[in-house]
mmCIF file of C-alpha atoms in Angstrom:
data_model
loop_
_atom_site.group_PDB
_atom_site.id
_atom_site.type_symbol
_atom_site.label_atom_id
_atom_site.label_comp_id
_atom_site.label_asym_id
_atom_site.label_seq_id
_atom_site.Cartn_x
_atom_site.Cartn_y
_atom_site.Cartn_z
ATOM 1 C CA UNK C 468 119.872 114.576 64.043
ATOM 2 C CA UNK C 469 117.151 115.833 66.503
ATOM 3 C CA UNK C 470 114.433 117.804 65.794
ATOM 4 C CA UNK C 471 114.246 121.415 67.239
ATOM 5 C CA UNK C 472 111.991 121.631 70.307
ATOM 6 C CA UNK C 473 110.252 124.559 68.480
ATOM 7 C CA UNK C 474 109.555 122.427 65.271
ATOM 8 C CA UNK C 475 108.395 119.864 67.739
ATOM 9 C CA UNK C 476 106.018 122.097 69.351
ATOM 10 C CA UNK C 477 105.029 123.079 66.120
ATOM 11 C CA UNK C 478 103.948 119.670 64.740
ATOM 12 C CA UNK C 479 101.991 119.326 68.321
ATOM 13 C CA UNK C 480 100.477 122.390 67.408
ATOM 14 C CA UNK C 481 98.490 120.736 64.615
ATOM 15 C CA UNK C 482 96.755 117.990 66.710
ATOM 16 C CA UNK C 483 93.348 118.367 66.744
ATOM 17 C CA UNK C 484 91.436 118.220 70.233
ATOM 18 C CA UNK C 485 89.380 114.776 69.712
ATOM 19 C CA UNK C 486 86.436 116.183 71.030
ATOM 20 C CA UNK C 487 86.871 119.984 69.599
ATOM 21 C CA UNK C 488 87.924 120.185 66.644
ATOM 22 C CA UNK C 489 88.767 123.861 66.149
ATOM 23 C CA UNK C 490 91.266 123.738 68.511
ATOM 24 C CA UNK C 491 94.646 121.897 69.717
ATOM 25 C CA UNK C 492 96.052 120.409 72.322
ATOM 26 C CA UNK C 493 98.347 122.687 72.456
ATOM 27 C CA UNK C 494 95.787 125.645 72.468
ATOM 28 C CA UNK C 495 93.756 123.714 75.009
ATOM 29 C CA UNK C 496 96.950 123.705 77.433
ATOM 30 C CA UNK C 497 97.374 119.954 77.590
ATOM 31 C CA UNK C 498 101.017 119.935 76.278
ATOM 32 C CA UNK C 499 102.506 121.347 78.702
ATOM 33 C CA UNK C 500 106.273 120.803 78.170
ATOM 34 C CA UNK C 501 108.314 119.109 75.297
ATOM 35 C CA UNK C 502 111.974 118.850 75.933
ATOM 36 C CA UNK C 503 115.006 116.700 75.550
ATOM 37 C CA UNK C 504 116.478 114.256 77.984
ATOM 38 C CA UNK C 505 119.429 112.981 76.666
ATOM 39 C CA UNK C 506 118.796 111.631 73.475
ATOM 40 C CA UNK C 507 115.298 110.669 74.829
ATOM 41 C CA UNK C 508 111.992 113.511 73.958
ATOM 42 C CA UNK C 509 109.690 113.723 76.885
ATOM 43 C CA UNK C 510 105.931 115.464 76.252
ATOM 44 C CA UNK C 511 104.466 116.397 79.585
ATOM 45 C CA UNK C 512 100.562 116.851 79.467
ATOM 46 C CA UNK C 513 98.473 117.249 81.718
ATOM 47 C CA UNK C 514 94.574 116.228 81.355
ATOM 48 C CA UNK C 515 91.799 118.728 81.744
ATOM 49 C CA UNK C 516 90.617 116.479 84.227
ATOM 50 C CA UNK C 517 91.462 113.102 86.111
ATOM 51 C CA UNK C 518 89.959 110.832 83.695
ATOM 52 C CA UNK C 519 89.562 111.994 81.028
ATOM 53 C CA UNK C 520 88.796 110.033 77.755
ATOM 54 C CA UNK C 521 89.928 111.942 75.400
ATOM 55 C CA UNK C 522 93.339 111.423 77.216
ATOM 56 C CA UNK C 523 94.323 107.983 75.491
ATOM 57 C CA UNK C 524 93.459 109.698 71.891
ATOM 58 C CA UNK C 525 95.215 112.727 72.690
ATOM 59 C CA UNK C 526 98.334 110.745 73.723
ATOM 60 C CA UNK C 527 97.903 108.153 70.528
ATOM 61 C CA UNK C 528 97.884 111.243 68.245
ATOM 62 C CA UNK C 529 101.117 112.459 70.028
ATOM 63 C CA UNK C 530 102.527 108.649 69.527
ATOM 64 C CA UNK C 531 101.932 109.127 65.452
ATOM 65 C CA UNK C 532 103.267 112.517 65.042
ATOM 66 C CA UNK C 533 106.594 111.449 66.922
ATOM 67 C CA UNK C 534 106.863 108.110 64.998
ATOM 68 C CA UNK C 535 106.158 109.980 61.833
ATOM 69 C CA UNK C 536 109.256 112.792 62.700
ATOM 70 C CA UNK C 537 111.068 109.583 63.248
ATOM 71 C CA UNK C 538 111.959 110.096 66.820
ATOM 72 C CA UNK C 539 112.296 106.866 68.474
ATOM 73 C CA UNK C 540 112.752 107.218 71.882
ATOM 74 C CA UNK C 541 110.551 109.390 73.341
ATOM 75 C CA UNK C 542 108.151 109.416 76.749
ATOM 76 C CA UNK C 543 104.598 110.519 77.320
ATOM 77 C CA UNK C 544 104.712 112.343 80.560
ATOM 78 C CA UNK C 545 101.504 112.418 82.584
ATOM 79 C CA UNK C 546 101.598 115.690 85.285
ATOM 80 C CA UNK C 547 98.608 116.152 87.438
ATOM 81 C CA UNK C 548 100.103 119.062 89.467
ATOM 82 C CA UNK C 549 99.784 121.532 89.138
ATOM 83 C CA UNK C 550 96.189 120.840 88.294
ATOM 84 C CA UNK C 551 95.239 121.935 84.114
ATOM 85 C CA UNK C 552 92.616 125.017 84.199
ATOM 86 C CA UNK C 553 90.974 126.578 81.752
ATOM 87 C CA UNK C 554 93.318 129.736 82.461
ATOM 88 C CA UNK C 555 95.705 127.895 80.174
ATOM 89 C CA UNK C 556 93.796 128.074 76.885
ATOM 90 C CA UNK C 557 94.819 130.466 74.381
ATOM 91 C CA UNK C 558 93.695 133.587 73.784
ATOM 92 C CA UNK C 559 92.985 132.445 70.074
ATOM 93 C CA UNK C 560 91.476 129.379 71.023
ATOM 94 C CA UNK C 561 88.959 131.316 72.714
ATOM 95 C CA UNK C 562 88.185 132.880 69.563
ATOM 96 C CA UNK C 563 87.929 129.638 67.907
ATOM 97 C CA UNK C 564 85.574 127.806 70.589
ATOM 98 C CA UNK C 565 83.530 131.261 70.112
ATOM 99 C CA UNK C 566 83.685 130.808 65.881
ATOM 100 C CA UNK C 567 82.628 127.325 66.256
ATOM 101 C CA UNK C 568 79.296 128.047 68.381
ATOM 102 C CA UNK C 569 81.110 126.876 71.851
ATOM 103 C CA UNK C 570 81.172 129.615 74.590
ATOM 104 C CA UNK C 571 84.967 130.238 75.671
ATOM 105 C CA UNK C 572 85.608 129.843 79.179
ATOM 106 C CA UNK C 573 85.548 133.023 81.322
ATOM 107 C CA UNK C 574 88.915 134.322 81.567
ATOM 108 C CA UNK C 575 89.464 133.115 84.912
ATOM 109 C CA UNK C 576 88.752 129.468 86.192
ATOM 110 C CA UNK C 577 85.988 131.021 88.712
ATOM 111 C CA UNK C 578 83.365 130.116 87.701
ATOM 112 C CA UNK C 579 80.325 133.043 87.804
ATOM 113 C CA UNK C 580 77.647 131.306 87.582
ATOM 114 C CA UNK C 581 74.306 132.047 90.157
ATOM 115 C CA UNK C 582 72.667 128.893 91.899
ATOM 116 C CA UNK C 583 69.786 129.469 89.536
ATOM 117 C CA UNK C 584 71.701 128.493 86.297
ATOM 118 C CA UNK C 585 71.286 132.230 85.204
ATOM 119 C CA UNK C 586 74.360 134.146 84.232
ATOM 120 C CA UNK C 587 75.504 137.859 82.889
ATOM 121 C CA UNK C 588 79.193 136.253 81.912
ATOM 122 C CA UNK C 589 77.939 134.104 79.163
ATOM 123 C CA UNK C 590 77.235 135.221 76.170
ATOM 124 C CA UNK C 591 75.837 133.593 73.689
ATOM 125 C CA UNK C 592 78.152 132.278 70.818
ATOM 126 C CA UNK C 593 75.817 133.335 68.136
ATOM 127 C CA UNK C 594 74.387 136.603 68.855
ATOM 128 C CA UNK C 595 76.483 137.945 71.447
ATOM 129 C CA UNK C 596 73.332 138.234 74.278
ATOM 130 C CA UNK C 597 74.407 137.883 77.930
ATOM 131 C CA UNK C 598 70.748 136.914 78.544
ATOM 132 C CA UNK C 599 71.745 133.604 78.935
ATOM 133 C CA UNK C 600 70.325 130.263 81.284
ATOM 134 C CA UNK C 601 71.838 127.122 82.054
ATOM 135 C CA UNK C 602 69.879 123.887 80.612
ATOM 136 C CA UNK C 603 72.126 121.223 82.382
ATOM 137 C CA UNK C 604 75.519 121.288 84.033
ATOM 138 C CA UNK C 605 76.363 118.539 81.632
ATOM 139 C CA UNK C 606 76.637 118.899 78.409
ATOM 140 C CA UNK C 607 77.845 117.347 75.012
ATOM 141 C CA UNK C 608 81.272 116.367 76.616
ATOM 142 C CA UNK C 609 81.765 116.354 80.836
ATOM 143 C CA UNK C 610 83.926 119.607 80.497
ATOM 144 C CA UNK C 611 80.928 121.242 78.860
ATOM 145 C CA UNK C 612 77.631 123.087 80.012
ATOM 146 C CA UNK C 613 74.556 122.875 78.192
ATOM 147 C CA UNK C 614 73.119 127.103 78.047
ATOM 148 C CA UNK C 615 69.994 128.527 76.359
ATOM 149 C CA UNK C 616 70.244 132.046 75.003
ATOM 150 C CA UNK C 617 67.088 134.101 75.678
ATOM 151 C CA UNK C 618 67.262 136.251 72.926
ATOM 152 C CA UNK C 619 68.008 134.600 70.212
ATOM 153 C CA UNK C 620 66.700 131.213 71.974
ATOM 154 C CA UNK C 621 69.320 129.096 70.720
ATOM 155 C CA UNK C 622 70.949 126.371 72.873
ATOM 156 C CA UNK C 623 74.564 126.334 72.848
ATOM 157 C CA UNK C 624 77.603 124.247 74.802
ATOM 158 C CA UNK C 625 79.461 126.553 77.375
ATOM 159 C CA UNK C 626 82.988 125.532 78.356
ATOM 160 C CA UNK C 627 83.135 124.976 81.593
ATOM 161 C CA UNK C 628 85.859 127.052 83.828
ATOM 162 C CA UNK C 629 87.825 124.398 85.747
#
């Protein structure tokens, strides 16, 4: 008997991001569709960007969750259009970046950031202060920016709106 797409989803739902943690890759948006072709399960997911490394771990987790609900057939579905943005994380994902000391995204994938690193749309995970600078464009991971806050003078990783 086949698993329900929902309990499916579900299981997905517990797969940690390899490089965050708090979240999954269902909150980030990766999985984008899980569905039934046949008496074959495709997962579509889509990278947050074209190559990305945490890709292959991402899909390996997905691998050991399927084997483990016994599904046998199954296909891991790479779509690169339309593009993944950071639109497509959750709401409560946010949160949990935010929790975990990792400016969210801005809700929108344009960026606001001024040519001088300075910006009033980040605040600062900790404290709260949009008195906030940019260190580097790169941070701890490639979809990351390094920020300072000026208040509190803390340095903290902003996700970057892609």
């Amino acid at each position: 008997m086949k698993p329900e797409i929902n309990d499916i989803w579900k299981v997905l739902g517990e797969i940690e991001d390899p490089e965050i943690p708090v979240i999954s890759i269902v909150e980030l948006g990766v999985v984008r569709d899980v569905s039934w072709n046949g008496d074959e399960l495709v997962v579509s997911m889509t990278p947050t960007y074209t190559g990305c490394p945490a890709m292959k771990a991402m899909e390996d987790d997905v691998r050991e969750v399927l084997n483990e609900l016994h599904i046998e057939k199954f296909t891991i579905k790479t779509v690169l259009s339309p593009p993944w943005t950071t639109d497509w994380i959750t709401d409560e994902a946010r949160e949990k970046l935010r929790e975990y000391g990792i400016a969210p995204p801005l809700k929108t994938s344009a960026d606001k950031l001024s040519l001088m690193g300075r910006s009033r749309d980040i605040s600062c995970p900790r404290c709260g202060s949009r008195h906030t600078s940019m260190i580097s464009q790169f941070g701890s991971t490639a979809c990351k920016a390094l920020y300072r806050c000026e208040d509190c003078r803390e340095p903290f990783d902003y996700f970057k709106c892609i």
